[in-house]
Short mmCIF file of C-alpha atoms and ligand atoms in Angstrom, two decimals:
data_model
loop_
_atom_site.label_atom_id
_atom_site.label_comp_id
_atom_site.label_asym_id
_atom_site.label_seq_id
_atom_site.Cartn_x
_atom_site.Cartn_y
_atom_site.Cartn_z
CA MET A 1 -0.25 25.81 -18.02
CA GLU A 2 -0.88 28.24 -20.90
CA ARG A 3 0.71 31.07 -18.96
CA ALA A 4 3.69 28.90 -18.21
CA VAL A 5 4.03 28.05 -21.92
CA ASP A 6 3.89 31.76 -22.85
CA GLU A 7 6.58 32.54 -20.33
CA LEU A 8 8.73 29.65 -21.53
CA ARG A 9 8.42 30.98 -25.10
CA SER A 10 9.65 34.39 -24.07
CA LEU A 11 12.52 32.78 -22.19
CA LEU A 12 13.66 30.25 -24.78
CA GLY A 13 12.28 31.67 -28.05
CA GLU A 14 9.43 30.32 -30.21
CA ASP A 15 11.54 27.56 -31.79
CA SER A 16 12.53 26.05 -28.48
CA VAL A 17 9.02 25.42 -27.18
CA SER A 18 6.69 23.26 -29.23
CA THR A 19 2.98 22.56 -28.91
CA GLU A 20 2.70 20.73 -32.24
CA ASP A 21 0.58 17.59 -32.01
CA GLU A 22 3.25 15.33 -33.50
CA ILE A 23 5.91 16.58 -31.11
CA LEU A 24 3.59 16.28 -28.09
CA LYS A 25 2.73 12.74 -29.12
CA ALA A 26 6.39 11.79 -29.56
CA HIS A 27 7.05 12.99 -26.00
CA GLY A 28 4.01 11.53 -24.22
CA TYR A 29 3.45 8.28 -26.08
CA SER A 30 5.79 5.49 -27.13
CA GLU A 31 4.92 2.68 -29.49
CA TRP A 32 7.30 0.37 -27.66
CA SER A 33 6.03 1.15 -24.20
CA SER A 34 4.07 -1.51 -22.30
CA ILE A 35 1.82 1.24 -20.96
CA ASN A 36 0.47 4.39 -22.61
CA ILE A 37 -2.14 6.89 -21.53
CA GLU A 38 -4.41 9.30 -23.39
CA ARG A 39 -3.04 12.50 -21.90
CA LEU A 40 -0.03 14.26 -23.44
CA PRO A 41 2.25 17.05 -22.19
CA VAL A 42 0.93 20.52 -23.09
CA ALA A 43 4.29 21.61 -24.50
CA VAL A 44 7.82 20.42 -25.07
CA ALA A 45 10.73 22.69 -24.11
CA PHE A 46 14.20 22.24 -25.62
CA PRO A 47 16.71 23.95 -23.29
CA SER A 48 20.33 24.39 -24.35
CA SER A 49 22.01 25.12 -20.99
CA THR A 50 21.80 24.42 -17.27
CA GLU A 51 20.75 28.07 -16.74
CA GLN A 52 17.80 27.61 -19.09
CA VAL A 53 16.80 24.38 -17.34
CA SER A 54 16.89 26.18 -14.02
CA LYS A 55 14.69 28.99 -15.37
CA ILE A 56 12.25 26.46 -16.85
CA ALA A 57 11.99 24.81 -13.43
CA LYS A 58 11.33 28.20 -11.81
CA ILE A 59 8.53 29.00 -14.26
CA CYS A 60 6.97 25.55 -13.84
CA SER A 61 7.16 25.86 -10.05
CA LYS A 62 5.58 29.32 -10.17
CA TYR A 63 2.58 28.01 -12.13
CA ARG A 64 2.57 24.58 -10.41
CA VAL A 65 3.09 22.85 -13.73
CA PRO A 66 4.52 19.29 -13.81
CA MET A 67 7.97 18.85 -15.39
CA ILE A 68 8.82 15.63 -17.21
CA PRO A 69 12.46 15.10 -18.19
CA TYR A 70 13.00 13.40 -21.55
CA SER A 71 16.26 12.22 -23.10
CA GLY A 72 16.35 9.32 -25.58
CA GLY A 73 12.73 8.29 -25.00
CA SER A 74 13.62 4.59 -24.93
CA SER A 75 12.05 3.63 -21.62
CA VAL A 76 9.17 1.20 -21.72
CA GLU A 77 7.10 1.67 -18.54
CA GLY A 78 5.52 5.02 -19.38
CA HIS A 79 8.39 6.85 -17.65
CA PHE A 80 8.05 10.07 -19.66
CA SER A 81 4.28 10.07 -20.09
CA ALA A 82 2.31 13.04 -18.76
CA PRO A 83 -0.60 11.78 -16.62
CA PHE A 84 -1.08 15.29 -15.19
CA GLY A 85 -0.19 17.22 -18.36
CA GLY A 86 2.75 19.57 -17.87
CA ILE A 87 5.93 20.38 -19.74
CA SER A 88 8.17 17.74 -21.26
CA ILE A 89 11.77 18.92 -21.00
CA ASP A 90 13.71 17.42 -23.90
CA PHE A 91 17.49 17.57 -23.40
CA MET A 92 18.40 16.91 -27.05
CA GLU A 93 20.17 20.30 -27.44
CA MET A 94 22.37 19.55 -24.42
CA ASN A 95 24.65 16.96 -25.96
CA GLY A 96 28.17 18.29 -25.39
CA ILE A 97 31.25 17.11 -23.54
CA LEU A 98 31.93 19.75 -20.87
CA GLU A 99 35.24 18.60 -19.41
CA PHE A 100 37.49 15.63 -20.01
CA GLN A 101 39.59 14.87 -16.90
CA ARG A 102 41.87 12.48 -18.77
CA GLU A 103 44.23 11.72 -15.88
CA ASP A 104 41.35 11.09 -13.46
CA MET A 105 39.67 8.87 -16.06
CA ASN A 106 36.53 10.99 -15.68
CA ILE A 107 34.49 12.97 -18.14
CA THR A 108 31.75 15.54 -17.53
CA VAL A 109 28.99 15.59 -20.09
CA GLN A 110 25.56 17.00 -20.78
CA PRO A 111 22.57 14.65 -20.54
CA SER A 112 21.96 13.99 -24.22
CA VAL A 113 25.41 12.77 -25.11
CA SER A 114 24.97 9.25 -26.41
CA TRP A 115 27.45 6.65 -25.15
CA ALA A 116 28.29 5.75 -28.78
CA ASP A 117 29.15 9.36 -29.76
CA LEU A 118 31.01 9.85 -26.51
CA ASN A 119 33.18 6.80 -27.14
CA ALA A 120 33.79 7.83 -30.74
CA LYS A 121 34.93 11.29 -29.59
CA ILE A 122 37.38 10.04 -26.95
CA LYS A 123 38.60 6.88 -28.66
CA ASP A 124 42.13 8.22 -29.26
CA SER A 125 42.60 8.74 -25.52
CA GLY A 126 42.67 4.98 -24.88
CA LEU A 127 39.65 5.37 -22.57
CA PHE A 128 36.02 4.57 -23.05
CA PHE A 129 32.71 4.66 -21.22
CA PRO A 130 32.03 0.95 -20.83
CA MET A 131 28.27 0.92 -20.41
CA ASP A 132 25.94 0.74 -23.36
CA PRO A 133 22.45 0.21 -21.97
CA GLY A 134 20.55 3.29 -23.09
CA PRO A 135 20.78 5.88 -25.83
CA THR A 136 21.75 8.87 -23.67
CA ILE A 137 23.48 9.66 -20.38
CA GLY A 138 20.46 11.60 -19.00
CA GLY A 139 18.24 8.56 -19.31
CA MET A 140 20.94 6.25 -17.94
CA VAL A 141 21.15 8.48 -14.87
CA GLY A 142 17.35 8.59 -14.73
CA THR A 143 17.24 4.81 -14.68
CA ASN A 144 20.56 4.05 -12.75
CA CYS A 145 24.54 4.07 -12.53
CA ARG A 146 27.63 5.48 -10.37
CA LYS A 147 29.37 5.57 -6.88
CA SER A 148 30.19 7.64 -3.82
CA SER A 149 30.48 7.20 -0.05
CA ALA A 150 30.66 10.85 1.04
CA GLY A 151 27.77 11.39 3.43
CA TYR A 152 24.29 10.37 2.38
CA ASN A 153 24.57 8.91 -1.09
CA LEU A 154 22.82 11.71 -2.94
CA ASN A 155 24.15 10.44 -6.27
CA SER A 156 22.29 7.23 -5.80
CA LEU A 157 19.26 9.13 -4.62
CA PHE A 158 19.04 10.94 -7.95
CA VAL A 159 20.36 8.08 -10.06
CA GLY A 160 17.40 5.84 -10.76
CA SER A 161 14.87 8.42 -9.56
CA GLU A 162 13.38 8.60 -13.07
CA GLY A 163 13.24 12.38 -13.08
CA THR A 164 10.97 12.50 -10.01
CA LEU A 165 13.46 14.41 -7.82
CA GLY A 166 15.26 16.78 -10.19
CA LEU A 167 16.55 17.55 -13.64
CA VAL A 168 20.07 16.36 -14.46
CA THR A 169 21.96 18.81 -16.65
CA GLU A 170 25.51 17.45 -16.24
CA ALA A 171 27.01 14.11 -15.30
CA THR A 172 30.60 13.11 -14.56
CA LEU A 173 31.24 9.59 -15.76
CA LYS A 174 33.92 7.13 -14.69
CA LEU A 175 35.83 5.92 -17.75
CA ALA A 176 37.72 2.66 -18.26
CA THR A 177 40.86 1.85 -20.21
CA ILE A 178 40.14 0.35 -23.62
CA PRO A 179 41.31 -3.26 -23.23
CA GLU A 180 44.37 -4.37 -25.18
CA GLU A 181 42.48 -7.39 -26.48
CA THR A 182 38.77 -8.13 -26.83
CA GLY A 183 36.87 -11.16 -27.99
CA VAL A 184 33.32 -12.34 -28.60
CA ALA A 185 32.07 -15.91 -28.26
CA VAL A 186 28.69 -17.20 -29.38
CA ILE A 187 27.41 -20.61 -28.25
CA ALA A 188 24.12 -22.28 -29.22
CA PHE A 189 22.36 -24.81 -26.95
CA PRO A 190 19.49 -27.27 -27.30
CA THR A 191 17.52 -25.73 -24.40
CA ILE A 192 17.21 -22.32 -22.75
CA LYS A 193 17.87 -23.90 -19.36
CA ASP A 194 21.22 -25.27 -20.56
CA ALA A 195 22.18 -21.87 -21.92
CA ALA A 196 21.24 -20.09 -18.67
CA SER A 197 22.95 -22.74 -16.53
CA MET A 198 26.19 -22.46 -18.46
CA ALA A 199 26.16 -18.66 -18.07
CA VAL A 200 25.82 -19.12 -14.30
CA ASP A 201 28.70 -21.65 -14.29
CA VAL A 202 30.94 -19.12 -16.06
CA ILE A 203 30.13 -16.42 -13.50
CA HIS A 204 30.68 -18.84 -10.60
CA LYS A 205 34.07 -19.74 -12.02
CA GLY A 206 35.05 -16.05 -11.69
CA ILE A 207 35.84 -15.58 -15.38
CA MET A 208 35.96 -11.84 -16.08
CA VAL A 209 33.39 -11.53 -18.84
CA GLY A 210 32.37 -8.04 -19.99
CA ALA A 211 28.87 -9.30 -20.79
CA VAL A 212 26.91 -12.55 -20.94
CA GLU A 213 23.71 -12.28 -22.91
CA ILE A 214 21.10 -14.93 -23.58
CA LEU A 215 18.78 -14.93 -26.60
CA ASP A 216 16.11 -17.60 -27.04
CA ASP A 217 15.28 -19.56 -30.22
CA VAL A 218 12.52 -17.11 -31.22
CA GLN A 219 14.88 -14.17 -30.94
CA MET A 220 17.51 -15.93 -33.08
CA ASN A 221 14.84 -16.72 -35.69
CA VAL A 222 13.72 -13.09 -35.67
CA ILE A 223 17.27 -11.89 -36.26
CA ASN A 224 17.59 -14.24 -39.23
CA ARG A 225 14.25 -13.07 -40.64
CA SER A 226 15.19 -9.43 -40.30
CA GLY A 227 18.42 -10.00 -42.24
CA ALA A 228 19.94 -7.16 -40.20
CA THR A 229 23.20 -8.96 -39.43
CA GLY A 230 23.93 -10.30 -42.92
CA ARG A 231 24.37 -13.92 -41.82
CA LYS A 232 22.37 -17.00 -40.83
CA TRP A 233 22.30 -17.99 -37.14
CA THR A 234 21.45 -21.34 -35.53
CA GLU A 235 17.86 -20.85 -34.35
CA LYS A 236 18.41 -22.21 -30.86
CA PRO A 237 18.90 -20.60 -27.43
CA THR A 238 22.23 -18.82 -27.68
CA LEU A 239 24.75 -17.25 -25.30
CA PHE A 240 26.81 -14.22 -26.32
CA PHE A 241 29.98 -13.52 -24.31
CA LYS A 242 32.18 -10.41 -24.46
CA PHE A 243 35.76 -10.62 -23.16
CA GLY A 244 38.33 -7.89 -22.57
CA GLY A 245 41.82 -7.70 -21.06
CA THR A 246 45.34 -8.57 -22.12
CA LYS A 247 45.98 -11.02 -24.96
CA VAL A 248 46.93 -13.67 -22.43
CA SER A 249 43.94 -13.09 -20.14
CA VAL A 250 41.43 -13.14 -23.01
CA ALA A 251 42.93 -16.36 -24.39
CA ASP A 252 42.72 -17.86 -20.90
CA ASP A 253 39.11 -16.70 -20.42
CA ILE A 254 38.09 -18.23 -23.74
CA ASP A 255 39.86 -21.45 -22.88
CA GLN A 256 38.02 -21.68 -19.55
CA VAL A 257 34.67 -20.96 -21.22
CA GLN A 258 35.40 -23.70 -23.75
CA GLN A 259 36.16 -26.13 -20.93
CA ILE A 260 32.85 -25.31 -19.23
CA ALA A 261 31.01 -25.64 -22.56
CA LYS A 262 32.24 -29.24 -22.81
CA ARG A 263 29.95 -30.12 -19.88
CA TYR A 264 26.99 -29.14 -22.05
CA ASP A 265 25.59 -30.54 -25.24
CA THR A 266 26.42 -27.36 -27.19
CA LEU A 267 25.39 -27.10 -30.84
CA ASP A 268 27.75 -24.44 -32.07
CA PHE A 269 30.72 -22.52 -30.60
CA GLN A 270 32.17 -19.52 -32.42
CA PHE A 271 34.87 -17.16 -31.25
CA GLU A 272 36.28 -14.00 -32.85
CA ASN A 273 38.98 -11.57 -31.83
CA ASP A 274 39.24 -9.69 -35.11
CA PRO A 275 37.52 -6.32 -34.35
CA GLU A 276 35.31 -6.27 -37.48
CA LYS A 277 34.28 -9.91 -37.13
CA GLN A 278 33.56 -9.36 -33.42
CA LYS A 279 31.28 -6.51 -34.32
CA ARG A 280 29.43 -8.76 -36.75
CA LEU A 281 29.07 -11.52 -34.14
CA TRP A 282 27.85 -9.08 -31.49
CA SER A 283 25.50 -7.39 -33.96
CA ALA A 284 22.86 -10.07 -33.39
CA ARG A 285 22.63 -9.09 -29.73
CA LYS A 286 22.51 -5.40 -30.61
CA GLU A 287 19.80 -5.88 -33.24
CA ALA A 288 17.61 -8.08 -31.05
CA LEU A 289 14.80 -5.74 -29.96
CA TRP A 290 14.74 -3.76 -33.19
CA SER A 291 14.52 -6.94 -35.28
CA MET A 292 11.57 -8.03 -33.17
CA LEU A 293 9.83 -4.69 -33.55
CA ALA A 294 10.46 -4.64 -37.29
CA LEU A 295 8.28 -7.75 -37.63
CA ARG A 296 5.33 -6.07 -35.94
CA GLU A 297 2.21 -5.86 -38.08
CA SER A 298 0.52 -2.50 -38.23
CA GLY A 299 -1.77 -1.98 -35.24
CA SER A 300 -0.15 -4.60 -33.07
CA GLU A 301 1.37 -3.58 -29.73
CA VAL A 302 4.45 -4.63 -27.79
CA TRP A 303 5.00 -5.43 -24.13
CA SER A 304 8.66 -5.31 -23.19
CA THR A 305 9.55 -5.93 -19.56
CA ASP A 306 12.34 -7.16 -17.30
CA VAL A 307 12.96 -8.78 -13.90
CA ALA A 308 16.10 -9.81 -12.04
CA VAL A 309 16.69 -12.64 -9.56
CA PRO A 310 19.66 -14.00 -7.60
CA LEU A 311 22.05 -15.85 -9.89
CA SER A 312 21.16 -19.20 -8.33
CA ARG A 313 17.54 -18.87 -9.52
CA VAL A 314 17.95 -17.32 -12.95
CA ALA A 315 18.08 -20.53 -15.02
CA GLU A 316 14.94 -21.83 -13.30
CA LEU A 317 13.02 -18.58 -13.77
CA ILE A 318 14.00 -18.24 -17.41
CA GLU A 319 12.87 -21.80 -18.10
CA LEU A 320 9.50 -21.33 -16.34
CA SER A 321 8.90 -17.96 -17.97
CA LYS A 322 9.78 -19.30 -21.40
CA LYS A 323 7.25 -22.14 -20.95
CA ASP A 324 4.53 -19.63 -20.03
CA LEU A 325 5.50 -17.44 -22.94
CA ASP A 326 5.37 -20.31 -25.45
CA GLY A 327 1.99 -21.31 -23.96
CA LEU A 328 0.51 -17.95 -24.94
CA GLY A 329 0.67 -18.82 -28.61
CA LEU A 330 1.78 -15.26 -29.33
CA PHE A 331 4.97 -13.93 -30.82
CA GLY A 332 7.29 -13.40 -27.87
CA SER A 333 10.91 -13.88 -26.96
CA VAL A 334 13.31 -13.97 -24.02
CA LEU A 335 16.54 -12.03 -23.95
CA GLY A 336 18.71 -11.36 -20.93
CA HIS A 337 21.85 -10.09 -19.30
CA VAL A 338 21.93 -13.42 -17.61
CA GLY A 339 25.23 -12.82 -15.81
CA ASP A 340 23.40 -10.23 -13.67
CA GLY A 341 20.40 -12.49 -13.11
CA ASN A 342 18.45 -10.07 -15.31
CA PHE A 343 16.30 -10.94 -18.31
CA HIS A 344 13.62 -9.43 -20.53
CA GLU A 345 10.52 -10.64 -22.31
CA THR A 346 9.25 -8.93 -25.43
CA ILE A 347 5.77 -9.96 -26.58
CA LEU A 348 3.78 -8.70 -29.56
CA PHE A 349 0.00 -8.72 -29.24
CA ASP A 350 -3.17 -7.43 -30.79
CA GLY A 351 -6.34 -6.25 -29.02
CA ALA A 352 -7.72 -6.34 -25.48
CA LYS A 353 -8.02 -10.12 -25.17
CA GLU A 354 -4.40 -10.71 -26.06
CA ARG A 355 -3.31 -7.81 -23.85
CA ALA A 356 -5.02 -9.49 -20.89
CA MET A 357 -3.23 -12.78 -21.66
CA VAL A 358 0.13 -11.02 -21.89
CA GLU A 359 -0.54 -9.12 -18.69
CA HIS A 360 -1.27 -12.36 -16.86
CA CYS A 361 1.93 -13.93 -18.19
CA VAL A 362 4.01 -10.90 -17.14
CA HIS A 363 2.34 -10.87 -13.68
CA GLN A 364 3.32 -14.50 -13.22
CA MET A 365 6.91 -13.80 -14.18
CA VAL A 366 7.19 -10.83 -11.82
CA ASP A 367 5.47 -12.67 -8.97
CA ARG A 368 7.86 -15.59 -9.36
CA ALA A 369 10.83 -13.21 -9.44
CA LEU A 370 9.64 -11.64 -6.16
CA GLU A 371 9.11 -15.06 -4.57
CA MET A 372 12.71 -15.87 -5.54
CA GLU A 373 13.93 -12.77 -3.64
CA GLY A 374 14.41 -10.93 -6.91
CA THR A 375 13.19 -7.56 -8.12
CA CYS A 376 10.34 -6.47 -10.39
CA THR A 377 12.78 -4.64 -12.65
CA GLY A 378 16.53 -4.99 -13.10
CA GLU A 379 17.03 -1.99 -15.34
CA HIS A 380 13.91 -0.69 -17.09
CA GLY A 381 12.58 1.02 -13.98
CA ILE A 382 9.11 1.55 -12.53
CA GLY A 383 7.57 4.44 -14.50
CA LEU A 384 3.79 4.16 -14.53
CA GLY A 385 3.71 0.49 -15.41
CA LYS A 386 5.30 -1.16 -12.38
CA LYS A 387 4.08 0.93 -9.43
CA ASP A 388 1.97 -1.90 -8.00
CA TYR A 389 4.88 -4.31 -8.24
CA LEU A 390 7.16 -1.89 -6.45
CA GLN A 391 4.66 -1.73 -3.60
CA LYS A 392 4.51 -5.52 -3.56
CA GLU A 393 8.30 -5.83 -3.63
CA LEU A 394 9.12 -3.27 -0.94
CA GLY A 395 6.01 -3.00 1.21
CA ASP A 396 4.71 0.20 2.84
CA ALA A 397 7.62 1.40 4.97
CA PRO A 398 10.26 1.93 2.24
CA ILE A 399 7.68 3.64 0.06
CA GLN A 400 6.79 5.97 2.94
CA VAL A 401 10.48 6.89 3.17
CA MET A 402 10.55 7.55 -0.58
CA ARG A 403 7.43 9.72 -0.27
CA ALA A 404 9.09 11.71 2.52
CA ILE A 405 12.19 12.29 0.37
CA LYS A 406 10.05 13.28 -2.60
CA LYS A 407 8.05 15.68 -0.43
CA SER A 408 11.16 17.38 0.91
CA LEU A 409 12.73 17.87 -2.53
CA ASP A 410 9.56 18.42 -4.54
CA PRO A 411 6.88 19.68 -2.12
CA ASN A 412 4.41 20.50 -4.88
CA TRP A 413 4.85 17.12 -6.55
CA LEU A 414 5.80 18.70 -9.87
CA MET A 415 8.76 16.52 -10.93
CA ASN A 416 7.55 13.76 -13.26
CA PRO A 417 4.45 13.20 -11.09
CA GLY A 418 2.66 9.87 -11.09
CA LYS A 419 5.83 7.84 -11.65
CA ILE A 420 7.35 5.23 -9.24
CA PHE A 421 4.64 5.82 -6.56
CA ASP A 422 1.64 8.06 -5.94
CA PRO A 423 1.16 10.64 -3.19
CA LYS A 424 -0.19 8.98 -0.05
CA ASP A 425 -3.76 10.16 -0.39
CA LYS A 426 -4.20 9.31 -4.09
C1 FAD B 1 16.35 -2.17 -26.19
C2 FAD B 1 16.69 -1.78 -24.80
C3 FAD B 1 17.80 -2.37 -24.20
C4 FAD B 1 18.16 -2.00 -22.91
N1 FAD B 1 19.23 -2.58 -22.36
C5 FAD B 1 19.64 -2.17 -21.14
C6 FAD B 1 20.82 -2.72 -20.55
O1 FAD B 1 21.49 -3.54 -21.15
N2 FAD B 1 21.18 -2.29 -19.30
C7 FAD B 1 20.45 -1.31 -18.63
O2 FAD B 1 20.82 -0.90 -17.51
N3 FAD B 1 19.34 -0.79 -19.18
C8 FAD B 1 18.91 -1.20 -20.41
N4 FAD B 1 17.75 -0.68 -20.94
C9 FAD B 1 17.04 0.39 -20.20
C10 FAD B 1 17.74 1.69 -20.57
O3 FAD B 1 18.82 1.87 -19.66
C11 FAD B 1 16.82 2.91 -20.46
O4 FAD B 1 15.74 2.70 -21.35
C12 FAD B 1 17.58 4.14 -20.93
O5 FAD B 1 18.75 4.36 -20.16
C13 FAD B 1 16.72 5.35 -20.85
O6 FAD B 1 17.44 6.36 -21.54
P1 FAD B 1 16.71 7.41 -22.44
O7 FAD B 1 17.75 8.40 -22.82
O8 FAD B 1 15.93 6.77 -23.53
O9 FAD B 1 15.74 8.08 -21.36
P2 FAD B 1 14.20 8.43 -21.40
O10 FAD B 1 13.38 7.24 -21.80
O11 FAD B 1 14.01 9.70 -22.13
O12 FAD B 1 13.98 8.70 -19.84
C14 FAD B 1 14.15 7.70 -18.85
C15 FAD B 1 13.77 8.26 -17.48
O13 FAD B 1 14.76 9.17 -17.07
C16 FAD B 1 14.18 10.48 -16.89
N5 FAD B 1 15.15 11.45 -17.44
C17 FAD B 1 15.55 11.57 -18.72
N6 FAD B 1 16.43 12.57 -18.86
C18 FAD B 1 16.60 13.10 -17.60
C19 FAD B 1 17.36 14.19 -17.08
N7 FAD B 1 18.17 14.92 -17.85
N8 FAD B 1 17.24 14.49 -15.75
C20 FAD B 1 16.45 13.74 -14.94
N9 FAD B 1 15.71 12.69 -15.38
C21 FAD B 1 15.78 12.37 -16.70
C22 FAD B 1 12.87 10.46 -17.66
O14 FAD B 1 11.90 11.33 -17.13
C23 FAD B 1 12.45 9.01 -17.49
O15 FAD B 1 11.82 8.81 -16.25
C24 FAD B 1 17.38 -1.02 -22.21
C25 FAD B 1 16.27 -0.44 -22.83
C26 FAD B 1 15.92 -0.81 -24.11
C27 FAD B 1 14.72 -0.15 -24.74
#
């Protein structure tokens, strides 16, 4: 590994390869990850072009050194940790727009472009990149997106592969037209089950919502305590809807949502179509995780995890999981993209005893999701933390196929090793 680091330094220059403790820690450990390990990468390389990435890969292959791609570092299942040491490849210098194919509604970018910067840069074109799940494109590709039907779907093979098959240095993204009219609605409910059920009703009705998010009472309380949104929210389970389309279609969507809300004992219904006020309403959803983390006492840890189930089961699973979570007596909340059947739990804890309790609670949630024909993760991915669940979800045969693909593309098992699944004989 030392020889590889020396060679990387002569390739990239001293400033583009770091072995400083702080930098290694920032690339091998995450204070919001559910799982962390002792070992760190031996160095972090900061390439600035595809050519440099390719040369880094050649050097790492020559010395059989693991390569661990790193973009925004937001993933929570130990995705970018370094269980076998190796080089963390941080794409932060590769943050440009390479080509804007305006008429095709496509854009080609480097991996560290953030969706927010990207949208700010192209806003005058009338187009935007509609997804906002992760900080950078590289990580979004690492943990999933996109479409093709030409031959084997190699896009989808790489998308979601968490850096275990290759290093992404460019991505072409499908853009959408910025809607003529947008709106945000926020509705509070007496129970989480009511909130989840109403979200399902809205989806069943075929109303074209851009997003439906659920936040539980704890999460709403946390947002109030953090003061991050500059207003006081009802501390009850709350649904956040985003609408987009023509003026007429948005007005119609809102009207339909209001009609559905009448079937429920809602506590509060707010709607905004003024852009600034919308931003303020949506800010609670955006601030959710950070507000929770801001309340962490020093030394305490966080377990943030997600599952997804068929729409018909999501209200039931959220209700059961919330009961278990409340039963822990710890500080934890539920938040979800309930329209996709996907939700998250974030739980703060302190020490080994509490960790074991949290682990049990998370196991129960994942096991239930699998029993309901769901998946162990809707969007966070497998990383180190969910390998056993993946095995449980898929069984041996699909994992054997994945191993065969990995072996053919990465015969020396150097690309982000230890993530998603282990080599057969480990
Ligand atoms: C608060 C929060 C909210 C979220 N909300 C959503 C949501 O609404 N919808 C959703 O889909 N997801 C959501 N996620 C998951 C999110 O999509 C991922 O955490 C994020 O996309 C990872 O991006 P990153 O840049 O931080 O990548 P990193 O954490 O740096 O890396 C993620 C994975 O991709 C690999 N990788 C990184 N860069 C490259 C590259 N250039 N080439 C190959 N592999 C690479 C890494 O090795 C790692 O395995 C959320 C996560 C958090 C923490």
